[in-house]
Amino acid sequence: MPLVEVRRAIYSYTPAATDELTLTDGDVLYILDNDDPDWLQAKKKQFNIDDPIEQGLVPTNHTELVESIARAKALYDYDPVESEETSLTEGEDVLIIEEDDPDWFMTKSKGGYGFVPKAYVE
């Protein structure tokens, strides 16, 4: 499922239902669906490959959009292979959202939010 946004928890939240996520202030959330103005379908960022995948609903008012940290330009076209990746067109301006992975940037491009290989942008 493609990513709609990248948000950060600004408040802690204890779930009231089984389909909701526990939030801790600072959690990074990959938003899968934002059709409901009050609730977001989110997936928590995994910091380690062994971390469990946590996905569920979070209250919109407990989150804020993550701002870009840099701008870059796509060096090559890129077609996504996985659902959390996004496409690039050579020469396209890209916003870098996260850069903590050694091989991938989290970006916002014309294709939307998603991961792209670092070697494809400068």
PDB file of C-alpha atoms in Angstrom:
ATOM      1  CA  MET A   1       0.000   0.000   0.000  1.00  0.00           C
ATOM      2  CA  PRO A   2       1.570   3.359  -1.020  1.00  0.00           C
ATOM      3  CA  LEU A   3       2.302   5.943   1.637  1.00  0.00           C
ATOM      4  CA  VAL A   4       0.084   9.023   1.834  1.00  0.00           C
ATOM      5  CA  GLU A   5       2.136  11.079   4.320  1.00  0.00           C
ATOM      6  CA  VAL A   6       4.860  10.844   6.932  1.00  0.00           C
ATOM      7  CA  ARG A   7       3.845  12.147  10.365  1.00  0.00           C
ATOM      8  CA  ARG A   8       5.261  12.268  13.886  1.00  0.00           C
ATOM      9  CA  ALA A   9       3.371  11.693  17.128  1.00  0.00           C
ATOM     10  CA  ILE A  10       3.299  14.884  19.180  1.00  0.00           C
ATOM     11  CA  TYR A  11       1.413  13.331  22.101  1.00  0.00           C
ATOM     12  CA  SER A  12       1.250   9.896  23.646  1.00  0.00           C
ATOM     13  CA  TYR A  13      -1.947   7.932  23.079  1.00  0.00           C
ATOM     14  CA  THR A  14      -3.366   4.825  24.729  1.00  0.00           C
ATOM     15  CA  PRO A  15      -5.695   2.858  22.424  1.00  0.00           C
ATOM     16  CA  ALA A  16      -9.377   2.610  23.267  1.00  0.00           C
ATOM     17  CA  ALA A  17      -9.991  -0.175  20.713  1.00  0.00           C
ATOM     18  CA  THR A  18      -8.019  -3.149  19.361  1.00  0.00           C
ATOM     19  CA  ASP A  19      -7.561  -1.582  15.908  1.00  0.00           C
ATOM     20  CA  GLU A  20      -5.758   1.482  17.333  1.00  0.00           C
ATOM     21  CA  LEU A  21      -2.012   1.995  17.886  1.00  0.00           C
ATOM     22  CA  THR A  22      -0.239   3.022  21.061  1.00  0.00           C
ATOM     23  CA  LEU A  23       1.647   6.269  20.451  1.00  0.00           C
ATOM     24  CA  THR A  24       4.635   7.695  22.236  1.00  0.00           C
ATOM     25  CA  ASP A  25       5.630  11.311  21.659  1.00  0.00           C
ATOM     26  CA  GLY A  26       8.146  11.258  18.776  1.00  0.00           C
ATOM     27  CA  ASP A  27       6.997   8.047  17.060  1.00  0.00           C
ATOM     28  CA  VAL A  28       7.404   8.279  13.275  1.00  0.00           C
ATOM     29  CA  LEU A  29       4.296   7.162  11.403  1.00  0.00           C
ATOM     30  CA  TYR A  30       3.929   6.183   7.765  1.00  0.00           C
ATOM     31  CA  ILE A  31       0.346   7.080   6.849  1.00  0.00           C
ATOM     32  CA  LEU A  32      -1.465   4.536   4.674  1.00  0.00           C
ATOM     33  CA  ASP A  33      -4.899   6.199   4.582  1.00  0.00           C
ATOM     34  CA  ASN A  34      -6.101   9.664   5.597  1.00  0.00           C
ATOM     35  CA  ASP A  35      -9.693   9.601   4.289  1.00  0.00           C
ATOM     36  CA  ASP A  36     -11.136  10.148   7.783  1.00  0.00           C
ATOM     37  CA  PRO A  37     -10.274  13.658   9.049  1.00  0.00           C
ATOM     38  CA  ASP A  38     -10.136  12.452  12.672  1.00  0.00           C
ATOM     39  CA  TRP A  39      -8.299   9.119  12.293  1.00  0.00           C
ATOM     40  CA  LEU A  40      -5.298   7.995  10.236  1.00  0.00           C
ATOM     41  CA  GLN A  41      -4.408   4.449   9.217  1.00  0.00           C
ATOM     42  CA  ALA A  42      -0.722   4.332  10.154  1.00  0.00           C
ATOM     43  CA  LYS A  43       2.277   2.046  10.284  1.00  0.00           C
ATOM     44  CA  LYS A  44       4.966   2.804  12.871  1.00  0.00           C
ATOM     45  CA  LYS A  45       8.492   3.195  11.565  1.00  0.00           C
ATOM     46  CA  GLN A  46      10.635   0.147  12.339  1.00  0.00           C
ATOM     47  CA  PHE A  47      14.095   1.072  13.566  1.00  0.00           C
ATOM     48  CA  ASN A  48      15.365  -2.528  13.578  1.00  0.00           C
ATOM     49  CA  ILE A  49      14.521  -5.337  11.187  1.00  0.00           C
ATOM     50  CA  ASP A  50      13.490  -7.482  14.178  1.00  0.00           C
ATOM     51  CA  ASP A  51      10.978  -4.912  15.478  1.00  0.00           C
ATOM     52  CA  PRO A  52       7.369  -6.027  15.065  1.00  0.00           C
ATOM     53  CA  ILE A  53       5.307  -4.284  12.388  1.00  0.00           C
ATOM     54  CA  GLU A  54       2.743  -2.123  14.183  1.00  0.00           C
ATOM     55  CA  GLN A  55      -0.185  -0.879  12.125  1.00  0.00           C
ATOM     56  CA  GLY A  56      -3.521   0.636  13.108  1.00  0.00           C
ATOM     57  CA  LEU A  57      -5.563   3.774  13.633  1.00  0.00           C
ATOM     58  CA  VAL A  58      -4.180   6.894  15.310  1.00  0.00           C
ATOM     59  CA  PRO A  59      -5.959  10.163  16.128  1.00  0.00           C
ATOM     60  CA  THR A  60      -4.992  12.869  13.632  1.00  0.00           C
ATOM     61  CA  ASN A  61      -4.786  15.538  16.354  1.00  0.00           C
ATOM     62  CA  HIS A  62      -1.974  13.590  18.071  1.00  0.00           C
ATOM     63  CA  THR A  63       0.280  13.902  15.008  1.00  0.00           C
ATOM     64  CA  GLU A  64       1.983  16.474  12.805  1.00  0.00           C
ATOM     65  CA  LEU A  65       3.458  16.304   9.315  1.00  0.00           C
ATOM     66  CA  VAL A  66       7.190  15.623   9.177  1.00  0.00           C
ATOM     67  CA  GLU A  67       8.895  18.488   7.348  1.00  0.00           C
ATOM     68  CA  SER A  68      11.520  17.893   4.693  1.00  0.00           C
ATOM     69  CA  ILE A  69      15.154  18.167   5.767  1.00  0.00           C
ATOM     70  CA  ALA A  70      16.680  18.759   2.323  1.00  0.00           C
ATOM     71  CA  ARG A  71      16.003  19.093  -1.382  1.00  0.00           C
ATOM     72  CA  ALA A  72      17.532  16.885  -4.034  1.00  0.00           C
ATOM     73  CA  LYS A  73      17.315  16.145  -7.745  1.00  0.00           C
ATOM     74  CA  ALA A  74      16.604  12.734  -9.264  1.00  0.00           C
ATOM     75  CA  LEU A  75      19.586  11.511 -11.279  1.00  0.00           C
ATOM     76  CA  TYR A  76      17.690   8.642 -12.916  1.00  0.00           C
ATOM     77  CA  ASP A  77      14.196   7.292 -13.405  1.00  0.00           C
ATOM     78  CA  TYR A  78      13.156   4.832 -10.690  1.00  0.00           C
ATOM     79  CA  ASP A  79      10.178   2.496 -10.647  1.00  0.00           C
ATOM     80  CA  PRO A  80       9.125   1.219  -7.210  1.00  0.00           C
ATOM     81  CA  VAL A  81       9.574  -2.459  -6.448  1.00  0.00           C
ATOM     82  CA  GLU A  82       7.987  -2.523  -2.967  1.00  0.00           C
ATOM     83  CA  SER A  83       4.790  -0.832  -1.815  1.00  0.00           C
ATOM     84  CA  GLU A  84       6.641   1.661   0.430  1.00  0.00           C
ATOM     85  CA  GLU A  85       8.821   2.926  -2.430  1.00  0.00           C
ATOM     86  CA  THR A  86       7.954   5.765  -4.793  1.00  0.00           C
ATOM     87  CA  SER A  87       8.797   6.577  -8.388  1.00  0.00           C
ATOM     88  CA  LEU A  88      11.298   9.124  -9.654  1.00  0.00           C
ATOM     89  CA  THR A  89      11.705  10.837 -13.005  1.00  0.00           C
ATOM     90  CA  GLU A  90      15.194  11.947 -14.032  1.00  0.00           C
ATOM     91  CA  GLY A  91      15.646  15.658 -13.280  1.00  0.00           C
ATOM     92  CA  GLU A  92      12.677  15.825 -10.885  1.00  0.00           C
ATOM     93  CA  ASP A  93      13.007  17.869  -7.680  1.00  0.00           C
ATOM     94  CA  VAL A  94      12.591  15.691  -4.586  1.00  0.00           C
ATOM     95  CA  LEU A  95      12.104  16.515  -0.913  1.00  0.00           C
ATOM     96  CA  ILE A  96      14.145  14.406   1.523  1.00  0.00           C
ATOM     97  CA  ILE A  97      12.066  13.515   4.595  1.00  0.00           C
ATOM     98  CA  GLU A  98      14.423  11.015   6.304  1.00  0.00           C
ATOM     99  CA  GLU A  99      18.012  10.017   5.650  1.00  0.00           C
ATOM    100  CA  ASP A 100      18.850   7.641   8.514  1.00  0.00           C
ATOM    101  CA  ASP A 101      18.956   4.452   6.380  1.00  0.00           C
ATOM    102  CA  PRO A 102      22.391   3.863   4.793  1.00  0.00           C
ATOM    103  CA  ASP A 103      20.937   2.996   1.365  1.00  0.00           C
ATOM    104  CA  TRP A 104      17.535   4.695   1.130  1.00  0.00           C
ATOM    105  CA  PHE A 105      15.972   8.143   1.490  1.00  0.00           C
ATOM    106  CA  MET A 106      12.361   8.654   2.544  1.00  0.00           C
ATOM    107  CA  THR A 107      11.198  11.227   0.010  1.00  0.00           C
ATOM    108  CA  LYS A 108       8.277  13.163  -1.320  1.00  0.00           C
ATOM    109  CA  SER A 109       8.307  13.213  -5.099  1.00  0.00           C
ATOM    110  CA  LYS A 110       5.757  13.601  -7.873  1.00  0.00           C
ATOM    111  CA  GLY A 111       5.038   9.922  -7.252  1.00  0.00           C
ATOM    112  CA  GLY A 112       4.148  10.643  -3.615  1.00  0.00           C
ATOM    113  CA  TYR A 113       5.819   9.663  -0.353  1.00  0.00           C
ATOM    114  CA  GLY A 114       8.127   6.665  -0.303  1.00  0.00           C
ATOM    115  CA  PHE A 115      11.623   5.273  -0.228  1.00  0.00           C
ATOM    116  CA  VAL A 116      14.095   5.694  -3.095  1.00  0.00           C
ATOM    117  CA  PRO A 117      17.687   4.476  -3.382  1.00  0.00           C
ATOM    118  CA  LYS A 118      20.172   7.143  -2.248  1.00  0.00           C
ATOM    119  CA  ALA A 119      22.238   6.544  -5.378  1.00  0.00           C
ATOM    120  CA  TYR A 120      19.346   7.838  -7.515  1.00  0.00           C
ATOM    121  CA  VAL A 121      19.329  11.390  -6.098  1.00  0.00           C
ATOM    122  CA  GLU A 122      21.845  14.177  -5.418  1.00  0.00           C
TER     123      GLU A 122
END
